[in-house]
Each structure stands twice: as C-alpha cells, then as structure tokens.
mmCIF file of C-alpha atoms in Angstrom:
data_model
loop_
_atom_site.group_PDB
_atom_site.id
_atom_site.type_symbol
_atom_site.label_atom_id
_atom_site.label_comp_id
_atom_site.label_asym_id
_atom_site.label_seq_id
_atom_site.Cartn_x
_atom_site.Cartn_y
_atom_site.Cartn_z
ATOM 1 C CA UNK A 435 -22.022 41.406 45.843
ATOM 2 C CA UNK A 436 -20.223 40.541 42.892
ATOM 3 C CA UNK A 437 -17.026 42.294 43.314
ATOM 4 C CA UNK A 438 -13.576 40.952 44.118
ATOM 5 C CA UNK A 439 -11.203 43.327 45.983
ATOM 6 C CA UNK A 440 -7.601 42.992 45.162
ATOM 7 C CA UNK A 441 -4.868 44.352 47.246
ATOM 8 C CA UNK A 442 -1.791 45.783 47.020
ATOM 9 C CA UNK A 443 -2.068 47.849 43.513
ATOM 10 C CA UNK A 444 1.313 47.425 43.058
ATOM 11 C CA UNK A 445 4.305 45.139 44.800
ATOM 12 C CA UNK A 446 7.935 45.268 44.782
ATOM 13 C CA UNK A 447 10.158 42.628 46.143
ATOM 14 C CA UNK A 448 13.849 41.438 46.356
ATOM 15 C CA UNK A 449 14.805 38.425 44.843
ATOM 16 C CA UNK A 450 14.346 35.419 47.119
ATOM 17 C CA UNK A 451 11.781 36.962 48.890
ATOM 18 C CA UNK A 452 7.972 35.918 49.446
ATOM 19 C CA UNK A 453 5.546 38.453 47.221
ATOM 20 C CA UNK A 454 1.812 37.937 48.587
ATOM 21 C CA UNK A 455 -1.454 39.184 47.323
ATOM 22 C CA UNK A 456 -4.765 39.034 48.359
ATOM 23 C CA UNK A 457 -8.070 39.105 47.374
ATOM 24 C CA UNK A 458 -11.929 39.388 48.959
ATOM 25 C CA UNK A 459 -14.626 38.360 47.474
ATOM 26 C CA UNK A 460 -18.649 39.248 48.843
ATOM 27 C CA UNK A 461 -20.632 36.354 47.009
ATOM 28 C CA UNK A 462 -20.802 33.366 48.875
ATOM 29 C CA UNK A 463 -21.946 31.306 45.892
ATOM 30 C CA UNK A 464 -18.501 31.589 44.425
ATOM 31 C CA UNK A 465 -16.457 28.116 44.083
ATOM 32 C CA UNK A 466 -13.860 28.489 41.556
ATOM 33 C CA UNK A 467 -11.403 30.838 42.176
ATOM 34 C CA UNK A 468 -8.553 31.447 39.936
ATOM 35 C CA UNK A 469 -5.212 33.207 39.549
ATOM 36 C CA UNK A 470 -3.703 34.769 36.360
ATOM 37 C CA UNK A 471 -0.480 36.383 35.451
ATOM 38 C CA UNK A 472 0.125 38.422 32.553
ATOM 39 C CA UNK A 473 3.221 39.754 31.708
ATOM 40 C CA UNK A 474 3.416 43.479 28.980
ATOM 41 C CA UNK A 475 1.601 42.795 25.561
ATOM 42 C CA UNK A 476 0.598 39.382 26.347
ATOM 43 C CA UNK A 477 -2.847 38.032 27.357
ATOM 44 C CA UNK A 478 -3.180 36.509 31.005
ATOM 45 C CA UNK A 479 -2.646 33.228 31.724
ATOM 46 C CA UNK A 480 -4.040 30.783 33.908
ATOM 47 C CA UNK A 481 -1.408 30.529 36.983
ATOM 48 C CA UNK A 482 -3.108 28.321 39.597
ATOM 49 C CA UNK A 483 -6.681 27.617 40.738
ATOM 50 C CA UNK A 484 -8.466 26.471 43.559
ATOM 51 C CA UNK A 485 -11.758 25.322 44.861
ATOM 52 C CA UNK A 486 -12.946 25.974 48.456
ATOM 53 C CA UNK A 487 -13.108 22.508 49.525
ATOM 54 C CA UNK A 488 -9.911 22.718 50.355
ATOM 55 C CA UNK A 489 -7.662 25.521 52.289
ATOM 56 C CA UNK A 490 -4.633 25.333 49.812
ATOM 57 C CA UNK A 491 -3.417 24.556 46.810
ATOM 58 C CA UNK A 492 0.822 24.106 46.225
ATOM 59 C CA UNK A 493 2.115 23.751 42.573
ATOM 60 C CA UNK A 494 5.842 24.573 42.507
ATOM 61 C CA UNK A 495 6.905 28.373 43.569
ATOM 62 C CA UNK A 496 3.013 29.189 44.164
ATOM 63 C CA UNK A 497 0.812 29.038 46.907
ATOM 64 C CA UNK A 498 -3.380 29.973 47.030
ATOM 65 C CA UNK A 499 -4.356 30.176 50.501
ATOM 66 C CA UNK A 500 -8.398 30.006 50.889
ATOM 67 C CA UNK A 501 -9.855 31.244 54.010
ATOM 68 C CA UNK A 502 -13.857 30.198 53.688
ATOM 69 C CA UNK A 503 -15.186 31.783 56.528
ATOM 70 C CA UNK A 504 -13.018 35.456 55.885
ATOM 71 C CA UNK A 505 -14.133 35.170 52.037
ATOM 72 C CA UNK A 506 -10.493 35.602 51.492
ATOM 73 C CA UNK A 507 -7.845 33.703 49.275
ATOM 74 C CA UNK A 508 -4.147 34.817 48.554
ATOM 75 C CA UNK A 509 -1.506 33.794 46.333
ATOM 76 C CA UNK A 510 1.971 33.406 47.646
ATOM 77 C CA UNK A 511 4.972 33.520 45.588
ATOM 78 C CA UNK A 512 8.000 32.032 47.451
ATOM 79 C CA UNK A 513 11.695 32.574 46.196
ATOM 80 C CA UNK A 514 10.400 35.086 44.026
ATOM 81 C CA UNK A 515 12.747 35.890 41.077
ATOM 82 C CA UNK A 516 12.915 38.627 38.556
ATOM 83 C CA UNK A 517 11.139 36.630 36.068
ATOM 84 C CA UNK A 518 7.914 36.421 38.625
ATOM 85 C CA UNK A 519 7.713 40.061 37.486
ATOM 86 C CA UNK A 520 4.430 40.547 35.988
ATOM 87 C CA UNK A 521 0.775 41.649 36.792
ATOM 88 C CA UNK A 522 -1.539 38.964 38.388
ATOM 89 C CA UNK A 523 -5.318 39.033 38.513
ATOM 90 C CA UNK A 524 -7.397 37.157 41.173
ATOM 91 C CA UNK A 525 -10.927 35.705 40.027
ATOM 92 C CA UNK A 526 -13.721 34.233 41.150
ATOM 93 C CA UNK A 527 -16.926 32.758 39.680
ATOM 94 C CA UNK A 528 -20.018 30.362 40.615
ATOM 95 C CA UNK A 529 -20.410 26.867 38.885
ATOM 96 C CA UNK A 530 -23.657 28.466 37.442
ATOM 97 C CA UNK A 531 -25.422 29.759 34.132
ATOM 98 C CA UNK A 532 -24.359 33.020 35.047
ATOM 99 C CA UNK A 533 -20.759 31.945 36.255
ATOM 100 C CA UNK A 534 -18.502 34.284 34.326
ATOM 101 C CA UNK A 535 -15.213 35.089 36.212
ATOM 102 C CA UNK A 536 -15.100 38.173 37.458
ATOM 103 C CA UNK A 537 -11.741 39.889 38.238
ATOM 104 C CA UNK A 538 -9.830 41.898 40.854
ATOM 105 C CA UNK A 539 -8.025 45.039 39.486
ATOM 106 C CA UNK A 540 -4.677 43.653 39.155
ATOM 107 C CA UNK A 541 -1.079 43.276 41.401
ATOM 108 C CA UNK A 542 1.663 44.504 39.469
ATOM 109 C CA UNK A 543 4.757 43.157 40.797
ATOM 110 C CA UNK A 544 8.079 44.044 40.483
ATOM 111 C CA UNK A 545 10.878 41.676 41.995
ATOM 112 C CA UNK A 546 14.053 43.261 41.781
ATOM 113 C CA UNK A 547 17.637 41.517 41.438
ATOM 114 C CA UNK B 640 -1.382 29.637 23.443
ATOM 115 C CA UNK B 641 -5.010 28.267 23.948
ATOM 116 C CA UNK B 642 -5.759 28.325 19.802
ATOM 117 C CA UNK B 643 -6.619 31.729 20.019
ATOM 118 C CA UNK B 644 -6.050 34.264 17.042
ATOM 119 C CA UNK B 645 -7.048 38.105 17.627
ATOM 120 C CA UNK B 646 -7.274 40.723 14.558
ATOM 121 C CA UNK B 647 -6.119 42.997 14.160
ATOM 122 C CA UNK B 648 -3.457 43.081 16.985
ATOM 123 C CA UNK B 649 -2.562 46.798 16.730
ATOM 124 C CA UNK B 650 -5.896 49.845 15.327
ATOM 125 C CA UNK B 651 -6.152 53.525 14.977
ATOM 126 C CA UNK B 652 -9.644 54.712 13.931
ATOM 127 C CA UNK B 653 -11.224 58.053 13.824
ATOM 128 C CA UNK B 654 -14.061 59.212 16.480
ATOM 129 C CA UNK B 655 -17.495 57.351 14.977
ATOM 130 C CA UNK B 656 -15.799 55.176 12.546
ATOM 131 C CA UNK B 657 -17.293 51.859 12.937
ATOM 132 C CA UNK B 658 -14.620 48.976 14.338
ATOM 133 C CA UNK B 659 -14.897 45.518 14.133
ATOM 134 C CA UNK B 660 -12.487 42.674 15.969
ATOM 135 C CA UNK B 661 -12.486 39.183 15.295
ATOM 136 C CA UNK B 662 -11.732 36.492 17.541
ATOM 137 C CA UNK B 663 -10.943 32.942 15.879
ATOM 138 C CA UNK B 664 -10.374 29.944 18.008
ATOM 139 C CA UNK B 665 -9.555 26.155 17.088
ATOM 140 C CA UNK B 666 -10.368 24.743 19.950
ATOM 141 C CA UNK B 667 -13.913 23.640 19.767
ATOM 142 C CA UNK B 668 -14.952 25.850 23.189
ATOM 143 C CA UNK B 669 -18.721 26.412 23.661
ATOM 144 C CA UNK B 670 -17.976 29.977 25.257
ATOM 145 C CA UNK B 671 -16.151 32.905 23.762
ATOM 146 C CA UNK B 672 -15.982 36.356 25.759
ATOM 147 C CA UNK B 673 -14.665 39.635 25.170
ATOM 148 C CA UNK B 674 -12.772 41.502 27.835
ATOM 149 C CA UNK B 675 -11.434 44.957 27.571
ATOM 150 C CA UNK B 676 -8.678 46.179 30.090
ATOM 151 C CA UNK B 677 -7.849 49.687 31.374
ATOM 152 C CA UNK B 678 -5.151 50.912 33.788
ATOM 153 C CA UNK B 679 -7.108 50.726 37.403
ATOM 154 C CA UNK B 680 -10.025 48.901 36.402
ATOM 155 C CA UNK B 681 -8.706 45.516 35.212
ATOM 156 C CA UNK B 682 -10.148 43.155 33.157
ATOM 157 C CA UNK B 683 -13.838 44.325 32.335
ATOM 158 C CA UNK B 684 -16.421 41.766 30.404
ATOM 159 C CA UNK B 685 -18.081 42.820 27.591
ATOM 160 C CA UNK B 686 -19.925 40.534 25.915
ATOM 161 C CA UNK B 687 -20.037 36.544 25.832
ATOM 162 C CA UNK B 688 -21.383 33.921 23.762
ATOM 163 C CA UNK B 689 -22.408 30.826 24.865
ATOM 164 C CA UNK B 690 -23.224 29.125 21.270
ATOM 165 C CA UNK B 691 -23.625 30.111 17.968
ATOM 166 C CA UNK B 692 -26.053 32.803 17.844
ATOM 167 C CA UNK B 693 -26.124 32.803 21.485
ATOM 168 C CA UNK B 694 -24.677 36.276 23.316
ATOM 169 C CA UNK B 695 -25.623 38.302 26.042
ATOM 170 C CA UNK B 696 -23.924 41.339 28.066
ATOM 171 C CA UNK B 697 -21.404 41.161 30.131
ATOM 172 C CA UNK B 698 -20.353 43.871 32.757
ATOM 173 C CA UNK B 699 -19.940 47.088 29.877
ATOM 174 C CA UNK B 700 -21.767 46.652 27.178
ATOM 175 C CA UNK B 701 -22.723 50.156 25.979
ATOM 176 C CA UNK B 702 -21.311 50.927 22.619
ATOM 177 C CA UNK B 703 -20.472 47.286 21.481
ATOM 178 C CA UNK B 704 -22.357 44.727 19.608
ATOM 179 C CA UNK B 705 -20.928 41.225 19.126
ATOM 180 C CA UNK B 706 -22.022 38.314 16.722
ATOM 181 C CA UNK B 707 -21.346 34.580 16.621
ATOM 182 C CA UNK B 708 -22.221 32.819 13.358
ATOM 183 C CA UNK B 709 -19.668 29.690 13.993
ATOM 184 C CA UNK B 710 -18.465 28.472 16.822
ATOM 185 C CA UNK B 711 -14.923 29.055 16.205
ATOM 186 C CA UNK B 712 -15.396 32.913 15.556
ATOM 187 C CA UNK B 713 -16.516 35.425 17.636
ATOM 188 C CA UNK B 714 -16.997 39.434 16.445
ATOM 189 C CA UNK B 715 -16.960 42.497 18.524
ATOM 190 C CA UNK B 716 -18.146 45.601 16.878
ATOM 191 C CA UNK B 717 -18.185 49.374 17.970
ATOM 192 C CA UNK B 718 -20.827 50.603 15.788
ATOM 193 C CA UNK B 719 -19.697 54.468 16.066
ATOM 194 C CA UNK B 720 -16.004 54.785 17.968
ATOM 195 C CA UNK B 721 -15.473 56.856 20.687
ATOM 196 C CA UNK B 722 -12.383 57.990 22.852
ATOM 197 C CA UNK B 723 -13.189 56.168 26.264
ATOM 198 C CA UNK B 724 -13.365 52.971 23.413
ATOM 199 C CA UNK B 725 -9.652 53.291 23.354
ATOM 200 C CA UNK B 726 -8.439 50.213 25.472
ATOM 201 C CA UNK B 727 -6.910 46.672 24.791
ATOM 202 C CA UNK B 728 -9.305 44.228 23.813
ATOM 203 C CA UNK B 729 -8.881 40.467 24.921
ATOM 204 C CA UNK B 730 -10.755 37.245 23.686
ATOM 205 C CA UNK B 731 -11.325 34.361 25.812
ATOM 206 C CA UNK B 732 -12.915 30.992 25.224
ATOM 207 C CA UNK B 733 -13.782 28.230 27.819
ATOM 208 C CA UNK B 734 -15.844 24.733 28.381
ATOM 209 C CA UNK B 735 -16.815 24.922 31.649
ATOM 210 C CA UNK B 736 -16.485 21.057 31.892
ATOM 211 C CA UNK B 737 -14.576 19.423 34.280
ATOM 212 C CA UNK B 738 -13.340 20.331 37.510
ATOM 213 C CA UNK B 739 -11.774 23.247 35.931
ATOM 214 C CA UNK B 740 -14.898 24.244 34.891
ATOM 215 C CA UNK B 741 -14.656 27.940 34.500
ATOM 216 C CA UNK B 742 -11.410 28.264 33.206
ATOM 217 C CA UNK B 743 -10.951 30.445 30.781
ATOM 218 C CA UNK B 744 -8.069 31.143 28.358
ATOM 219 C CA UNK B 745 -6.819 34.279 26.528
ATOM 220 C CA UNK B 746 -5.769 35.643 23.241
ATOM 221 C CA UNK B 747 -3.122 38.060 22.687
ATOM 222 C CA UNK B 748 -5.036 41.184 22.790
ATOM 223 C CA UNK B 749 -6.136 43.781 20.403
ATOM 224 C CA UNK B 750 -4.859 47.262 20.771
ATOM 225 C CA UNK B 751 -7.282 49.705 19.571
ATOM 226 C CA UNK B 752 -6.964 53.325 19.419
ATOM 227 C CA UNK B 753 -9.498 56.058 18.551
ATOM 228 C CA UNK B 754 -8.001 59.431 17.709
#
C-alpha cells in the first residue's frame, strides 16, 4: 500500500514535443505529491508539486495532472527541449508522523534535437 | 543548493571496513534523511532523523547506523562494508511546515564504492 508505480522506465522525445509520465499510487491517505528532476551527478530537485484538492497544477513548461478517484497523477512536459533531458522521480507522502516521501523508480528522458 | 554539504563526495573502501558519511546542513531543518539510489530501484530511504538524537528506519536499514548529535549534522555509518553497500548516497533535510509541508531538498550525493 505504500508503493508508487512509475511508468515509462525510460522516454525519448523530439524537441518540441510533449514528454508525459505517470505515476500510481495505492494509499489513499497520501496528499502531497511531488515531482523531482535530477540531472547525472547531481542530487534531485524539487520540480513541481501538487496537492489533491485540486486537478492541476501549471508553472511554466510543466504540467501535474491529478486524477483522485484513478489514484493517478502525471507530469507533462510541453515544448520539451534538450535541456528537459534528465531523470524525474514522482513522490508521494501523507501530512502525517510517518509522512516520508516515498518514490517511484525514476523516468529517464531523453529529448533529442 | 538547499545548504546542503555531503562528505566525502567520491569513496573506495575495502569489504568490512567501517564507512562513515556526514551530512551538514545550514538551514535550521528539523528533519534530515538519508537516501541511497540504485539503477532500477530509485531513491530508497534509509534512515531519518527527526531531532537531535531522534532517528528511526526508513525503508533499508540493514547494515547502516546513523547518529544526530546537532541539528545541522547528520551521520550515516556502515559498521562493516559490503558489496551490495556500493551505491550513491543522498542527504535530504525538510520542515514539513507550510503548505509545502513535505518537501524535501537534496545534497549532492556521495559516491561510495566497496571493492
């Protein structure tokens, strides 16, 4: 009940295009759920977050779609660009004692010129 | 960066050597965590700390021990090294105040090999 399912592995896009990942998460006592990108021999970074009282969340290029009912929430790159390249990590996490984030497995995306 | 200094960036250490990172931060957080990350498993807790002197486990603990004496640093030890220890090691800290409440924010990773 604590996992969160990330999908694809891996991602490779054109420039300009739309890159989309998803993620599904089991524990409905989740409310905080977070995306992070990380590019090679840096630590991840916090990209965009959203809570589920609401069914998206914009901030420039990026996108989280939250779907309540599915348990499912996606991030949505638009215009993607060869800088965008980079592995991002979905996470979720309860407002609770015990509310560590836990983490999908990871997107690694390629967008190519 | 979030204030976060990892040491030593880059390790080699023998099998059963003991190993000990350090995690210093400068931002006053009340929670410190240690992450390790492997190809196809992502980012894994290990241990957090929620005050000084305050830790408990995290998702895969086995083989590490941490200690928090002051807030600002946080110390992951492998007591006796192992192979499968071989990973990159990542520091977080975090309020949990606020609307962005469980936030967390990363250091710059610790490489660690055991040979």
């Amino acid at each position: 009940q604590q996992q969160v399912k990330q999908s694809p592995q891996s991602l490779i896009v054109q420039k300009g295009g739309i890159s989309i990942i998803n993620c599904a998460y089991e524990n409905t006592a989740f409310d905080y759920f977070p995306w992070y990108q990380q590019f090679p021999g840096k630590g991840p970074a916090l990209l965009i977050a959203i809570r589920p009282d609401v069914s998206e969340k914009k901030e420039g290029r990026f996108t989280i779609s939250f779907n309540k009912s599915a348990k499912q929430f996606s991030l949505h790159i638009m215009d993607s660009q060869p800088g965008d390249s980079a592995t991002y990590f979905c996470a979720a996490s309860n407002g609770g004692s015990q509310g560590n984030l836990i983490f999908g497995k990871g997107t690694k995306l390629s967008v190519k010129p | 960066d979030a204030g976060i200094t990892q040491s030593p960036r880059h390790k080699v250490t023998e099998t059963g050597t003991p190993v000990t990172l350090r995690c210093h931060q400068t931002e006053n957080h009340r929670y410190m965590y240690w992450y390790r990350q492997d190809p196809g498993h992502g980012l894994r807790l290990i241990h957090y700390s929620y005050g000084v002197k305050d830790t408990d486990k995290g998702e895969v603990s086995d083989g590490y021990s941490v200690s928090r004496s002051k807030t600002e640093d946080f110390l992951l030890t492998l007591e006796s090294a192992t192979s499968s220890q071989t990973s990159v090691y990542f520091c977080a800290i975090g309020d949990r105040t606020g609307l962005s409440g469980n936030t967390i924010y990363f250091g710059e990773g610790s490489w660690l090999t055991v040979v």
